[in-house]
């Protein structure tokens, strides 16, 4: 029975992957292909709802510890101004983004960290701003990188891969819409706040983040100075934010190779 279930699971996963969207056509900007077919194994709205709940809980806990920046905070206002310029560029990468209830908040913590949860829930820690002394272009590169994870649905992809490899065919059927999804998404949802991504996802987020920032009028070359600051601040050891994909010569070289694709976008946006 187990062998038959595995065959059924493999067949269902293969069918979904074969039916996934093809790679993106030739376009102006970076080239990273289409979203993974594994995202189809888990409904987007379920993940976004779970992220919304976790984000609200995180803000509540931060507020109770007097660590949540008030609306009057100059740093928070700065983050929100930068986000207002980048968010309009998001729908080109994910049509769902136009309906997301975007939020940007700042938490008082020494952590060098930032994230964007599914559904556009963004948070920065004061540590990443203060310890690295970031200019607006560098903040935009971080924000674009984190938004890219949400737009490219990397969390949804990871959950889909887990569904395809770790659960039985009956539960996969539930994920495909044939049963109750609540418990499944709830069990995955606990990972959303601290979800780490693999090297391929991080590289993809780097490039998409460069383009998002460039189209919003932020200098994509700041991506390179950002990683240099990261490395210097941590003496070569990656902080939490870079734990799965340390900054280094390969990462910077990848961004440099893509500069000719994004610099024209930046120059055009700067003139508008």
PDB file of C-alpha atoms in Angstrom:
ATOM      1  CA  UNK A   1       0.000   0.000   0.000  1.00  0.00           C
ATOM      2  CA  UNK A   2       2.818   2.374   0.841  1.00  0.00           C
ATOM      3  CA  UNK A   3       4.459   1.736  -2.540  1.00  0.00           C
ATOM      4  CA  UNK A   4       1.157   2.374  -4.347  1.00  0.00           C
ATOM      5  CA  UNK A   5       0.596   5.564  -2.371  1.00  0.00           C
ATOM      6  CA  UNK A   6       4.052   6.794  -3.274  1.00  0.00           C
ATOM      7  CA  UNK A   7       3.332   6.116  -6.948  1.00  0.00           C
ATOM      8  CA  UNK A   8       0.083   8.044  -6.704  1.00  0.00           C
ATOM      9  CA  UNK A   9       1.851  10.892  -4.939  1.00  0.00           C
ATOM     10  CA  UNK A  10       4.567  10.994  -7.575  1.00  0.00           C
ATOM     11  CA  UNK A  11       2.006  10.968 -10.378  1.00  0.00           C
ATOM     12  CA  UNK A  12       0.029  13.833  -8.840  1.00  0.00           C
ATOM     13  CA  UNK A  13       3.142  15.902  -8.237  1.00  0.00           C
ATOM     14  CA  UNK A  14       4.410  15.230 -11.753  1.00  0.00           C
ATOM     15  CA  UNK A  15       1.098  16.277 -13.263  1.00  0.00           C
ATOM     16  CA  UNK A  16       1.191  19.540 -11.354  1.00  0.00           C
ATOM     17  CA  UNK A  17       4.752  20.270 -12.335  1.00  0.00           C
ATOM     18  CA  UNK A  18       4.087  19.531 -15.985  1.00  0.00           C
ATOM     19  CA  UNK A  19       1.138  21.880 -15.835  1.00  0.00           C
ATOM     20  CA  UNK A  20       3.065  24.695 -14.222  1.00  0.00           C
ATOM     21  CA  UNK A  21       3.585  28.000 -15.954  1.00  0.00           C
ATOM     22  CA  UNK A  22       6.453  28.035 -18.470  1.00  0.00           C
ATOM     23  CA  UNK A  23       9.522  30.156 -17.922  1.00  0.00           C
ATOM     24  CA  UNK A  24       8.945  33.856 -18.381  1.00  0.00           C
ATOM     25  CA  UNK A  25       9.353  35.108 -21.925  1.00  0.00           C
ATOM     26  CA  UNK A  26      12.227  37.380 -22.858  1.00  0.00           C
ATOM     27  CA  UNK A  27      11.710  40.576 -20.905  1.00  0.00           C
ATOM     28  CA  UNK A  28      13.519  43.682 -19.802  1.00  0.00           C
ATOM     29  CA  UNK A  29      15.252  43.041 -16.512  1.00  0.00           C
ATOM     30  CA  UNK A  30      16.555  39.958 -14.749  1.00  0.00           C
ATOM     31  CA  UNK A  31      15.718  36.441 -15.881  1.00  0.00           C
ATOM     32  CA  UNK A  32      14.782  33.903 -13.221  1.00  0.00           C
ATOM     33  CA  UNK A  33      12.092  31.827 -14.943  1.00  0.00           C
ATOM     34  CA  UNK A  34       8.564  31.075 -13.792  1.00  0.00           C
ATOM     35  CA  UNK A  35       7.414  30.198 -10.291  1.00  0.00           C
ATOM     36  CA  UNK A  36       7.931  26.605  -9.207  1.00  0.00           C
ATOM     37  CA  UNK A  37       5.146  24.140  -9.936  1.00  0.00           C
ATOM     38  CA  UNK A  38       5.406  22.959  -6.332  1.00  0.00           C
ATOM     39  CA  UNK A  39       3.555  26.108  -5.286  1.00  0.00           C
ATOM     40  CA  UNK A  40       0.386  24.558  -6.702  1.00  0.00           C
ATOM     41  CA  UNK A  41       0.369  21.959  -3.961  1.00  0.00           C
ATOM     42  CA  UNK A  42      -0.594  24.491  -1.276  1.00  0.00           C
ATOM     43  CA  UNK A  43      -3.270  27.216  -1.669  1.00  0.00           C
ATOM     44  CA  UNK A  44      -1.842  30.741  -1.597  1.00  0.00           C
ATOM     45  CA  UNK A  45      -4.735  32.243   0.347  1.00  0.00           C
ATOM     46  CA  UNK A  46      -4.288  29.720   3.161  1.00  0.00           C
ATOM     47  CA  UNK A  47      -0.615  30.602   3.545  1.00  0.00           C
ATOM     48  CA  UNK A  48      -1.283  34.330   3.345  1.00  0.00           C
ATOM     49  CA  UNK A  49      -3.955  34.062   6.034  1.00  0.00           C
ATOM     50  CA  UNK A  50      -1.573  32.125   8.282  1.00  0.00           C
ATOM     51  CA  UNK A  51       1.103  34.770   7.702  1.00  0.00           C
ATOM     52  CA  UNK A  52      -1.348  37.560   8.544  1.00  0.00           C
ATOM     53  CA  UNK A  53      -2.203  35.917  11.857  1.00  0.00           C
ATOM     54  CA  UNK A  54       1.415  35.288  12.797  1.00  0.00           C
ATOM     55  CA  UNK A  55       2.451  38.798  11.821  1.00  0.00           C
ATOM     56  CA  UNK A  56      -0.287  40.302  13.989  1.00  0.00           C
ATOM     57  CA  UNK A  57       0.791  38.133  16.907  1.00  0.00           C
ATOM     58  CA  UNK A  58       4.408  39.190  16.441  1.00  0.00           C
ATOM     59  CA  UNK A  59       3.436  42.867  16.454  1.00  0.00           C
ATOM     60  CA  UNK A  60       1.347  42.355  19.568  1.00  0.00           C
ATOM     61  CA  UNK A  61       4.247  40.705  21.369  1.00  0.00           C
ATOM     62  CA  UNK A  62       6.643  43.439  20.262  1.00  0.00           C
ATOM     63  CA  UNK A  63       4.228  46.115  21.470  1.00  0.00           C
ATOM     64  CA  UNK A  64       3.878  44.403  24.848  1.00  0.00           C
ATOM     65  CA  UNK A  65       7.675  44.605  25.198  1.00  0.00           C
ATOM     66  CA  UNK A  66       7.683  48.239  24.057  1.00  0.00           C
ATOM     67  CA  UNK A  67       9.785  47.166  21.063  1.00  0.00           C
ATOM     68  CA  UNK A  68       7.349  48.150  18.315  1.00  0.00           C
ATOM     69  CA  UNK A  69       8.221  51.475  16.708  1.00  0.00           C
ATOM     70  CA  UNK A  70       5.388  54.036  16.838  1.00  0.00           C
ATOM     71  CA  UNK A  71       4.035  55.631  13.672  1.00  0.00           C
ATOM     72  CA  UNK A  72       5.949  58.798  14.603  1.00  0.00           C
ATOM     73  CA  UNK A  73       9.318  57.004  14.387  1.00  0.00           C
ATOM     74  CA  UNK A  74      11.542  58.656  11.782  1.00  0.00           C
ATOM     75  CA  UNK A  75      13.106  55.321  10.855  1.00  0.00           C
ATOM     76  CA  UNK A  76       9.716  53.674  10.415  1.00  0.00           C
ATOM     77  CA  UNK A  77       8.495  56.561   8.278  1.00  0.00           C
ATOM     78  CA  UNK A  78      11.621  56.176   6.171  1.00  0.00           C
ATOM     79  CA  UNK A  79      10.964  52.462   5.672  1.00  0.00           C
ATOM     80  CA  UNK A  80       7.365  53.126   4.678  1.00  0.00           C
ATOM     81  CA  UNK A  81       8.390  55.809   2.167  1.00  0.00           C
ATOM     82  CA  UNK A  82      10.785  53.357   0.539  1.00  0.00           C
ATOM     83  CA  UNK A  83       8.115  50.650   0.506  1.00  0.00           C
ATOM     84  CA  UNK A  84       5.607  52.996  -1.134  1.00  0.00           C
ATOM     85  CA  UNK A  85       7.957  53.321  -4.081  1.00  0.00           C
ATOM     86  CA  UNK A  86       8.728  49.604  -4.407  1.00  0.00           C
ATOM     87  CA  UNK A  87       5.278  48.089  -3.863  1.00  0.00           C
ATOM     88  CA  UNK A  88       3.863  49.342  -7.196  1.00  0.00           C
ATOM     89  CA  UNK A  89       6.564  47.294  -8.954  1.00  0.00           C
ATOM     90  CA  UNK A  90       5.444  44.074  -7.256  1.00  0.00           C
ATOM     91  CA  UNK A  91       2.473  43.104  -9.407  1.00  0.00           C
ATOM     92  CA  UNK A  92       4.717  42.468 -12.406  1.00  0.00           C
ATOM     93  CA  UNK A  93       6.159  39.551 -10.449  1.00  0.00           C
ATOM     94  CA  UNK A  94       2.955  38.308  -8.831  1.00  0.00           C
ATOM     95  CA  UNK A  95      -0.570  39.475  -9.789  1.00  0.00           C
ATOM     96  CA  UNK A  96      -1.834  38.562  -6.315  1.00  0.00           C
ATOM     97  CA  UNK A  97       0.264  41.392  -4.885  1.00  0.00           C
ATOM     98  CA  UNK A  98      -2.244  43.998  -6.029  1.00  0.00           C
ATOM     99  CA  UNK A  99      -4.710  42.651  -3.451  1.00  0.00           C
ATOM    100  CA  UNK A 100      -2.243  42.198  -0.611  1.00  0.00           C
ATOM    101  CA  UNK A 101      -2.674  44.335   2.477  1.00  0.00           C
ATOM    102  CA  UNK A 102       0.920  45.501   2.650  1.00  0.00           C
ATOM    103  CA  UNK A 103       2.325  46.399   6.059  1.00  0.00           C
ATOM    104  CA  UNK A 104       5.728  47.720   7.120  1.00  0.00           C
ATOM    105  CA  UNK A 105       6.824  47.765  10.736  1.00  0.00           C
ATOM    106  CA  UNK A 106      10.021  48.296  12.699  1.00  0.00           C
ATOM    107  CA  UNK A 107      11.033  46.303  15.769  1.00  0.00           C
ATOM    108  CA  UNK A 108      13.635  47.433  18.287  1.00  0.00           C
ATOM    109  CA  UNK A 109      16.178  44.628  18.338  1.00  0.00           C
ATOM    110  CA  UNK A 110      19.923  44.287  17.810  1.00  0.00           C
ATOM    111  CA  UNK A 111      19.335  41.528  15.277  1.00  0.00           C
ATOM    112  CA  UNK A 112      20.629  42.173  11.775  1.00  0.00           C
ATOM    113  CA  UNK A 113      17.443  40.948  10.210  1.00  0.00           C
ATOM    114  CA  UNK A 114      14.451  41.798   8.026  1.00  0.00           C
ATOM    115  CA  UNK A 115      11.733  39.769   6.318  1.00  0.00           C
ATOM    116  CA  UNK A 116       8.597  39.885   4.194  1.00  0.00           C
ATOM    117  CA  UNK A 117       6.008  37.215   4.910  1.00  0.00           C
ATOM    118  CA  UNK A 118       3.508  35.935   2.323  1.00  0.00           C
ATOM    119  CA  UNK A 119       0.863  38.545   1.643  1.00  0.00           C
ATOM    120  CA  UNK A 120       3.238  41.506   1.968  1.00  0.00           C
ATOM    121  CA  UNK A 121       3.900  41.601   5.730  1.00  0.00           C
ATOM    122  CA  UNK A 122       7.258  43.379   6.090  1.00  0.00           C
ATOM    123  CA  UNK A 123       9.337  43.850   9.232  1.00  0.00           C
ATOM    124  CA  UNK A 124      12.763  45.366   9.818  1.00  0.00           C
ATOM    125  CA  UNK A 125      14.828  45.194  12.990  1.00  0.00           C
ATOM    126  CA  UNK A 126      16.613  48.327  14.162  1.00  0.00           C
ATOM    127  CA  UNK A 127      19.868  46.375  14.277  1.00  0.00           C
ATOM    128  CA  UNK A 128      20.099  46.060  10.505  1.00  0.00           C
ATOM    129  CA  UNK A 129      19.609  49.805  10.062  1.00  0.00           C
ATOM    130  CA  UNK A 130      21.835  51.019  12.883  1.00  0.00           C
ATOM    131  CA  UNK A 131      24.703  48.557  12.844  1.00  0.00           C
ATOM    132  CA  UNK A 132      25.172  48.731   9.073  1.00  0.00           C
ATOM    133  CA  UNK A 133      24.388  52.471   8.738  1.00  0.00           C
ATOM    134  CA  UNK A 134      22.353  51.834   5.616  1.00  0.00           C
ATOM    135  CA  UNK A 135      21.489  54.510   3.097  1.00  0.00           C
ATOM    136  CA  UNK A 136      18.096  54.502   1.362  1.00  0.00           C
ATOM    137  CA  UNK A 137      19.383  52.586  -1.674  1.00  0.00           C
ATOM    138  CA  UNK A 138      20.772  49.819   0.546  1.00  0.00           C
ATOM    139  CA  UNK A 139      17.543  49.641   2.549  1.00  0.00           C
ATOM    140  CA  UNK A 140      15.668  49.325  -0.743  1.00  0.00           C
ATOM    141  CA  UNK A 141      17.877  46.413  -1.802  1.00  0.00           C
ATOM    142  CA  UNK A 142      17.094  44.583   1.444  1.00  0.00           C
ATOM    143  CA  UNK A 143      13.409  45.354   1.145  1.00  0.00           C
ATOM    144  CA  UNK A 144      13.322  44.286  -2.493  1.00  0.00           C
ATOM    145  CA  UNK A 145      15.119  41.053  -1.636  1.00  0.00           C
ATOM    146  CA  UNK A 146      12.640  40.207   1.110  1.00  0.00           C
ATOM    147  CA  UNK A 147       9.635  41.179  -1.003  1.00  0.00           C
ATOM    148  CA  UNK A 148      10.990  38.922  -3.741  1.00  0.00           C
ATOM    149  CA  UNK A 149      10.706  35.902  -1.452  1.00  0.00           C
ATOM    150  CA  UNK A 150       7.000  36.654  -1.007  1.00  0.00           C
ATOM    151  CA  UNK A 151       6.371  37.495  -4.658  1.00  0.00           C
ATOM    152  CA  UNK A 152       8.123  34.388  -5.901  1.00  0.00           C
ATOM    153  CA  UNK A 153       6.221  32.378  -3.274  1.00  0.00           C
ATOM    154  CA  UNK A 154       9.292  30.660  -1.876  1.00  0.00           C
ATOM    155  CA  UNK A 155       7.507  29.732   1.357  1.00  0.00           C
ATOM    156  CA  UNK A 156       4.647  28.197  -0.608  1.00  0.00           C
ATOM    157  CA  UNK A 157       7.155  26.336  -2.784  1.00  0.00           C
ATOM    158  CA  UNK A 158       8.935  24.889   0.240  1.00  0.00           C
ATOM    159  CA  UNK A 159       5.655  23.731   1.715  1.00  0.00           C
ATOM    160  CA  UNK A 160       4.699  22.188  -1.607  1.00  0.00           C
ATOM    161  CA  UNK A 161       7.972  20.287  -1.732  1.00  0.00           C
ATOM    162  CA  UNK A 162       7.380  19.040   1.792  1.00  0.00           C
ATOM    163  CA  UNK A 163       3.912  17.924   0.765  1.00  0.00           C
ATOM    164  CA  UNK A 164       5.289  16.075  -2.260  1.00  0.00           C
ATOM    165  CA  UNK A 165       8.040  14.267  -0.372  1.00  0.00           C
ATOM    166  CA  UNK A 166       6.878  13.798   3.209  1.00  0.00           C
ATOM    167  CA  UNK A 167       3.147  13.112   3.167  1.00  0.00           C
ATOM    168  CA  UNK A 168       0.866  10.419   1.751  1.00  0.00           C
ATOM    169  CA  UNK A 169      -1.340  10.602  -1.305  1.00  0.00           C
ATOM    170  CA  UNK A 170      -4.483  11.116   0.779  1.00  0.00           C
ATOM    171  CA  UNK A 171      -3.080  14.239   2.408  1.00  0.00           C
ATOM    172  CA  UNK A 172      -1.845  15.453  -0.968  1.00  0.00           C
ATOM    173  CA  UNK A 173      -5.412  15.149  -2.177  1.00  0.00           C
ATOM    174  CA  UNK A 174      -6.436  17.486   0.634  1.00  0.00           C
ATOM    175  CA  UNK A 175      -3.772  19.950  -0.447  1.00  0.00           C
ATOM    176  CA  UNK A 176      -5.199  19.783  -3.963  1.00  0.00           C
ATOM    177  CA  UNK A 177      -8.543  20.971  -2.656  1.00  0.00           C
ATOM    178  CA  UNK A 178     -10.288  17.665  -2.016  1.00  0.00           C
ATOM    179  CA  UNK A 179     -10.418  17.932   1.755  1.00  0.00           C
ATOM    180  CA  UNK A 180      -9.983  20.081   4.855  1.00  0.00           C
ATOM    181  CA  UNK A 181      -6.844  22.234   4.571  1.00  0.00           C
ATOM    182  CA  UNK A 182      -6.902  23.935   7.937  1.00  0.00           C
ATOM    183  CA  UNK A 183      -4.779  21.550   9.948  1.00  0.00           C
ATOM    184  CA  UNK A 184      -2.230  21.129   7.159  1.00  0.00           C
ATOM    185  CA  UNK A 185      -1.596  24.826   6.680  1.00  0.00           C
ATOM    186  CA  UNK A 186      -1.637  25.457  10.414  1.00  0.00           C
ATOM    187  CA  UNK A 187       1.069  22.844  10.899  1.00  0.00           C
ATOM    188  CA  UNK A 188       3.252  24.463   8.224  1.00  0.00           C
ATOM    189  CA  UNK A 189       2.347  28.001   9.247  1.00  0.00           C
ATOM    190  CA  UNK A 190       4.359  27.953  12.444  1.00  0.00           C
ATOM    191  CA  UNK A 191       7.474  28.133  10.266  1.00  0.00           C
ATOM    192  CA  UNK A 192       6.576  31.312   8.417  1.00  0.00           C
ATOM    193  CA  UNK A 193       8.149  33.831  10.783  1.00  0.00           C
ATOM    194  CA  UNK A 194      11.545  32.134  10.833  1.00  0.00           C
ATOM    195  CA  UNK A 195      11.499  30.281   7.543  1.00  0.00           C
ATOM    196  CA  UNK A 196      14.927  29.945   5.978  1.00  0.00           C
ATOM    197  CA  UNK A 197      15.452  29.576   2.241  1.00  0.00           C
ATOM    198  CA  UNK A 198      17.936  27.645   0.167  1.00  0.00           C
ATOM    199  CA  UNK A 199      20.738  29.010  -1.966  1.00  0.00           C
ATOM    200  CA  UNK A 200      18.722  29.000  -5.168  1.00  0.00           C
ATOM    201  CA  UNK A 201      15.900  30.972  -3.568  1.00  0.00           C
ATOM    202  CA  UNK A 202      18.328  33.471  -2.052  1.00  0.00           C
ATOM    203  CA  UNK A 203      20.089  34.015  -5.380  1.00  0.00           C
ATOM    204  CA  UNK A 204      16.747  34.514  -7.091  1.00  0.00           C
ATOM    205  CA  UNK A 205      15.643  36.991  -4.413  1.00  0.00           C
ATOM    206  CA  UNK A 206      18.889  38.927  -4.875  1.00  0.00           C
ATOM    207  CA  UNK A 207      18.200  39.443  -8.572  1.00  0.00           C
ATOM    208  CA  UNK A 208      14.482  40.133  -8.316  1.00  0.00           C
ATOM    209  CA  UNK A 209      15.226  42.516  -5.451  1.00  0.00           C
ATOM    210  CA  UNK A 210      17.724  44.400  -7.606  1.00  0.00           C
ATOM    211  CA  UNK A 211      15.086  44.851 -10.292  1.00  0.00           C
ATOM    212  CA  UNK A 212      12.325  45.896  -7.888  1.00  0.00           C
ATOM    213  CA  UNK A 213      14.580  48.529  -6.365  1.00  0.00           C
ATOM    214  CA  UNK A 214      15.854  49.741  -9.731  1.00  0.00           C
ATOM    215  CA  UNK A 215      12.358  50.142 -11.154  1.00  0.00           C
ATOM    216  CA  UNK A 216      11.462  52.158  -8.034  1.00  0.00           C
ATOM    217  CA  UNK A 217      14.388  54.522  -8.653  1.00  0.00           C
ATOM    218  CA  UNK A 218      16.897  53.089  -6.173  1.00  0.00           C
ATOM    219  CA  UNK A 219      20.476  52.439  -7.284  1.00  0.00           C
ATOM    220  CA  UNK A 220      20.915  48.651  -7.685  1.00  0.00           C
ATOM    221  CA  UNK A 221      24.669  49.021  -7.194  1.00  0.00           C
ATOM    222  CA  UNK A 222      23.792  49.456  -3.518  1.00  0.00           C
ATOM    223  CA  UNK A 223      23.209  45.703  -3.457  1.00  0.00           C
ATOM    224  CA  UNK A 224      26.940  45.202  -3.743  1.00  0.00           C
ATOM    225  CA  UNK A 225      27.872  47.721  -1.043  1.00  0.00           C
ATOM    226  CA  UNK A 226      25.213  46.158   1.174  1.00  0.00           C
ATOM    227  CA  UNK A 227      26.802  42.705   1.020  1.00  0.00           C
ATOM    228  CA  UNK A 228      30.211  44.209   1.600  1.00  0.00           C
ATOM    229  CA  UNK A 229      28.893  45.884   4.753  1.00  0.00           C
ATOM    230  CA  UNK A 230      27.312  42.623   5.855  1.00  0.00           C
ATOM    231  CA  UNK A 231      30.574  40.751   5.506  1.00  0.00           C
ATOM    232  CA  UNK A 232      32.542  43.452   7.328  1.00  0.00           C
ATOM    233  CA  UNK A 233      30.048  43.671  10.188  1.00  0.00           C
ATOM    234  CA  UNK A 234      30.169  39.945  10.758  1.00  0.00           C
ATOM    235  CA  UNK A 235      33.856  39.349  10.052  1.00  0.00           C
ATOM    236  CA  UNK A 236      33.030  36.899   7.313  1.00  0.00           C
ATOM    237  CA  UNK A 237      30.438  34.949   9.282  1.00  0.00           C
ATOM    238  CA  UNK A 238      26.913  35.285   7.899  1.00  0.00           C
ATOM    239  CA  UNK A 239      24.292  36.846  10.212  1.00  0.00           C
ATOM    240  CA  UNK A 240      20.874  35.261  10.648  1.00  0.00           C
ATOM    241  CA  UNK A 241      19.591  37.084   7.583  1.00  0.00           C
ATOM    242  CA  UNK A 242      22.200  35.393   5.390  1.00  0.00           C
ATOM    243  CA  UNK A 243      22.447  32.070   7.175  1.00  0.00           C
ATOM    244  CA  UNK A 244      21.520  29.902   4.205  1.00  0.00           C
ATOM    245  CA  UNK A 245      23.450  31.828   1.583  1.00  0.00           C
ATOM    246  CA  UNK A 246      26.530  33.688   2.880  1.00  0.00           C
ATOM    247  CA  UNK A 247      27.572  36.837   1.095  1.00  0.00           C
ATOM    248  CA  UNK A 248      30.769  36.474  -0.863  1.00  0.00           C
ATOM    249  CA  UNK A 249      32.531  36.791  -4.177  1.00  0.00           C
ATOM    250  CA  UNK A 250      30.065  34.499  -5.962  1.00  0.00           C
ATOM    251  CA  UNK A 251      27.030  36.416  -4.770  1.00  0.00           C
ATOM    252  CA  UNK A 252      28.486  39.798  -5.631  1.00  0.00           C
ATOM    253  CA  UNK A 253      29.692  38.525  -9.019  1.00  0.00           C
ATOM    254  CA  UNK A 254      26.170  37.328  -9.798  1.00  0.00           C
ATOM    255  CA  UNK A 255      24.776  40.779  -9.074  1.00  0.00           C
ATOM    256  CA  UNK A 256      27.515  42.460 -11.093  1.00  0.00           C
ATOM    257  CA  UNK A 257      26.676  40.262 -14.094  1.00  0.00           C
ATOM    258  CA  UNK A 258      23.080  41.453 -13.891  1.00  0.00           C
ATOM    259  CA  UNK A 259      23.851  45.164 -13.478  1.00  0.00           C
ATOM    260  CA  UNK A 260      23.582  45.839 -17.250  1.00  0.00           C
ATOM    261  CA  UNK A 261      20.011  44.516 -17.052  1.00  0.00           C
ATOM    262  CA  UNK A 262      18.879  46.684 -14.155  1.00  0.00           C
ATOM    263  CA  UNK A 263      20.889  49.908 -14.423  1.00  0.00           C
ATOM    264  CA  UNK A 264      18.850  51.123 -17.438  1.00  0.00           C
ATOM    265  CA  UNK A 265      15.684  50.585 -15.395  1.00  0.00           C
ATOM    266  CA  UNK A 266      17.147  52.674 -12.595  1.00  0.00           C
ATOM    267  CA  UNK A 267      18.254  55.458 -14.911  1.00  0.00           C
ATOM    268  CA  UNK A 268      14.807  55.598 -16.496  1.00  0.00           C
ATOM    269  CA  UNK A 269      13.009  55.622 -13.142  1.00  0.00           C
ATOM    270  CA  UNK A 270      15.327  58.332 -11.806  1.00  0.00           C
ATOM    271  CA  UNK A 271      14.415  60.631 -14.702  1.00  0.00           C
ATOM    272  CA  UNK A 272      10.658  60.175 -14.249  1.00  0.00           C
TER     273      UNK A 272
END
